[in-house]
Amino acid sequence: MTGVEALAAYADSGSARVTRYTVEQGGIATDGLDAEELRRWVDGHDPRTDAPRGRELRSPHADLILDGTINAPKSYSIAALINDDLASEFEALQDRLRTRIITTWQRELNARRGAGGSIRERLHRIEVVELQHRRSRALDPHIHRHLWLSVKVLGEDGKWSNVDSRVAMKLHTLINAEGELAARTDPEWLEALARNGYTLDGEGEIAELASAVRPLSRRSNQIEANRAKLLLGWRSEHPSQEPDHDVLQQIDRLAWAKNRPNKPGVVDEEEWELLIRDELRAVDPALLIARPPTRTRATAIENVDRDLLAARAIVDADSRSTACGGRFSNYDLRAGATRAVAASGIVAPRENMQELIDDVVARGLVHTVDLLEQEGDRPGHIKGYMAASTVGLKVELAARYDMLTRTGERVRHEDIVDISRETLPRDVTLDEGQSDAAAAIAGTDRLVSVTGPAGAGKTTMLRVARTALERQGRHLVLVAPTKKAASVAAREIGATALSLHALLADYGWRWGRDEAGGEIWTRLEVGETDARTGAVFTGPRRFLLRPGDRVVVDEAGMVDLHTANALAVVAAETGAGIAMVGDHLQAMPVGHAGAMACMTRRATSVVELTAVHRFRNPEYAELTLCMREPGSHDEALAVAGQLDERGSIHRVADAAQARDVMVESYFRWAATRARVALVTSTNEEADAINEAIQERRVEMGQLREQRLAIGQGEQRLLEGDVVQTRRNDRDADVENRALWTIRRISGSDVELVALGDSGDRRRVSLEYAADHVHLAYASTVHGIQGETTDASVVGPGVDASGLYVGMTRGRVHNEAIAIARTPAVARDQVAASMMRGSQEVSIDDSRRAARVELGRAARDPGPQPASPLEAQRDWLSQAARTLLDIDQREADAAARAHGRGGAANTSADLDDAKERLLARYQLVNHQYSVRVGRAEIGTVGARVDRSRPIQGASVVRGPASDNGLER
């Protein structure tokens, strides 16, 4: 994007200048850039002279700017619209936050120097351009600012180069936390709210204006629906063309003006404010009436419980670490501490809270395990810490599985074939993998793992395994992480199924949150009173397990560590065996993942299903196997190329067009009575698409507004809407994440019809609907996991699990949307989404991953070697890091091979490289040890510094234990 294009895309008005902030050593200078100067600046040149700053960025994939947004709760924008005092105070709040952000960037970010960018160069100067906006793209109140950080930065060595974008991305969590802290603790802002009669609620919204947020958001989604129709009409009149900025701006304004008084084609500032005020008055006339002053209530810094804040900081960092195996960085912990302080009730200037935040971080570190303890200092973005509670869970689960491991025998293949002929329809047969899996589950191995891709026929296989067990006098107890998944499995297998949590609850397990928000599990002893129900626990009553019974966990990849630990305890006590059936490469659990992979490493019977039966096109079925776990970016790029050739990658210009495509896809497939899955990266994006589809269905006459109910988050629910229930309710017989169509809304309840089964009907109360029902035309990967549809469309920004799950839902058609200007960039984006990090099942896995991450990061330059001996020591340290990297890759290959029941397959080149490097390492290490043992080194006349260890040298010891905790 050039500077001119960027200015046109973001500017609210015809202003031809933007403000530039130059930050040097914490000092800030400002000036203005016109359109031509902005273009030069964005392109990495001096805006005045057009002289290039460092090396030219010629790659079409290169970042030219990094965009940070100063956002705030929407109620703040409403307050600024209706109150001039709050308008000026809100602008001042954003000014202070801007200063904090850009000085943090200059202090924390870095450039890279040296071979491979291994040296961290601190920054002397950064430049930031600010763009201010009063409205959203839908022209509703949304005051926010974009801060564009130029990737061209000036190092302390006086050289222009590129900012380390990896560090910038990981710093973003701390930047967001600073925004939350400012909004909830800034004394000038809170005093302004109080003198105008406003207070903040527990979520940080202005309590007295929160009721207006949802109606304005609903209007915003109606505008999105209007915009989608206008765009569709424009494209039909201009085939093979894309609308430029002027056309898009005209469409935005027409979409906003539709059904508003006077339908202005051009938004006049004064008229815009009057119209929004009228809409607020319609929501609640009291919103525009001046309020009497109130008092600011604040907690003094000296009165806060610092240990509690530290516990909350750890919970925050730990909860955000699930995608990285439980690892988090110093930035993550600082962000957690900042958010904990923000919610503490303190009101104080930012500089007065730094000591508190630093102390909370220090106290939090006491409750972590340092995975890089032997590495010394590390950059703040390296994820080298893990919560001690998560370490304990991983170690405990591995130990429990070790105790359960017992080798048995599989059922004979001939018996499985005979049972399948008797059990399955005539046109259904088991392939070799399915037969092996059924034989293993019905066998006597205590731990069995069956992994396989989406559509591999796992449930069909379970029908045969169930019969084989029954013929031995053993029971198959089928459970799943959710009640919905259990019900789906029960229908397909013909057996009673239940949620895993229901089984564990029957055995006395209870779960909840502590004061810091951390998850805690406890267990009732027989005779104890259940605090929740008041009943005396008498032991399991519904699900009596016996020795030899098989607990089969379907969708086992979604089982978290807490739940798996509890199940292992029950299995040990009852003598039952466990079979985990699922795919750890699909949707992850809400908590920490790795339970299935941990058991697979210890299972004595492991089967991987490889055939795919879901898709109409067998070539696409094979392609999904390649998409599931590509070995390298090049492999992923080859898969993306094949997807593109098939027409399975839909390229769009921006996020708005991506949303339009998903909305249009719903109506295109619905017109043929086909079902389409719309998979988004966030709940917010799903909500926007859901409400845009609803608005369009209303305008098309498919939905009527005569009767409505209020759903979760104050969503409007209409008869005919597709919705999802979000809480199990035994009385109403509805399940969490089950999909329904609203058949009728009455004065007391809502009648639901199961999607795809018009005979399956339920009724839920209006109260249940308000708390636990929301629109479900689109959903995140967790909402669609386990579903099979005719087609699927995956939005941009999803991770590897989201892409794989989304692209394997549709029997007939699957496509991924990429925001890109060229087909090559689109393929590269889809390929990048396929790539997964290494599985971090054990603590040793996490330690290796942290070391590899550290080895790839730029480090502060240390003192230059004073002697050849010190240079030798530094070589040993670097060689050890390389060996760790190879060790990580071999460990990953070994884990994958065990999951497939085969031998690890590593390349010969990698093995040779390791052998050569290890041989040299051992030789040099011996020479180094001999020389260090001498009291004096005559060649240099100095003693060797024995205090500096060889970093990572532990790699040359033997294989690491999977469940040991090395400190």
mmCIF file of C-alpha atoms in Angstrom, residues 2 4 8 48 88 115 137 172 175 292 311 401 432 457 463 532 555 560 575 605 673 791 797 918 935:
data_model
loop_
_atom_site.group_PDB
_atom_site.id
_atom_site.type_symbol
_atom_site.label_atom_id
_atom_site.label_comp_id
_atom_site.label_asym_id
_atom_site.label_seq_id
_atom_site.Cartn_x
_atom_site.Cartn_y
_atom_site.Cartn_z
ATOM 1 C CA THR A 2 1.460 3.391 -0.942
ATOM 2 C CA VAL A 4 -1.467 8.017 -0.865
ATOM 3 C CA ALA A 8 -7.298 7.687 1.139
ATOM 4 C CA ARG A 48 11.503 15.589 2.594
ATOM 5 C CA SER A 88 -12.132 16.876 25.059
ATOM 6 C CA ALA A 115 25.363 -12.646 10.424
ATOM 7 C CA ARG A 137 -16.368 2.430 8.410
ATOM 8 C CA HIS A 172 1.372 -5.974 21.028
ATOM 9 C CA ILE A 175 0.452 -2.356 24.199
ATOM 10 C CA PRO A 292 -25.758 15.016 38.455
ATOM 11 C CA ALA A 311 -1.745 -14.679 40.897
ATOM 12 C CA TYR A 401 -0.296 -42.608 32.199
ATOM 13 C CA GLU A 432 -7.570 -51.792 7.038
ATOM 14 C CA GLY A 457 -14.712 -42.942 9.636
ATOM 15 C CA ARG A 463 -19.788 -49.484 16.214
ATOM 16 C CA ARG A 532 -23.237 -26.818 45.332
ATOM 17 C CA GLU A 555 -12.954 -36.030 19.842
ATOM 18 C CA ASP A 560 -7.534 -30.533 28.337
ATOM 19 C CA GLY A 575 -9.429 -50.942 36.398
ATOM 20 C CA SER A 605 -1.496 -49.881 20.970
ATOM 21 C CA ARG A 673 -31.221 -25.716 0.234
ATOM 22 C CA ALA A 791 -19.932 -26.519 1.747
ATOM 23 C CA GLY A 797 -6.803 -14.930 9.962
ATOM 24 C CA LEU A 918 28.508 -33.818 17.505
ATOM 25 C CA ALA A 935 45.910 -22.853 36.277
#
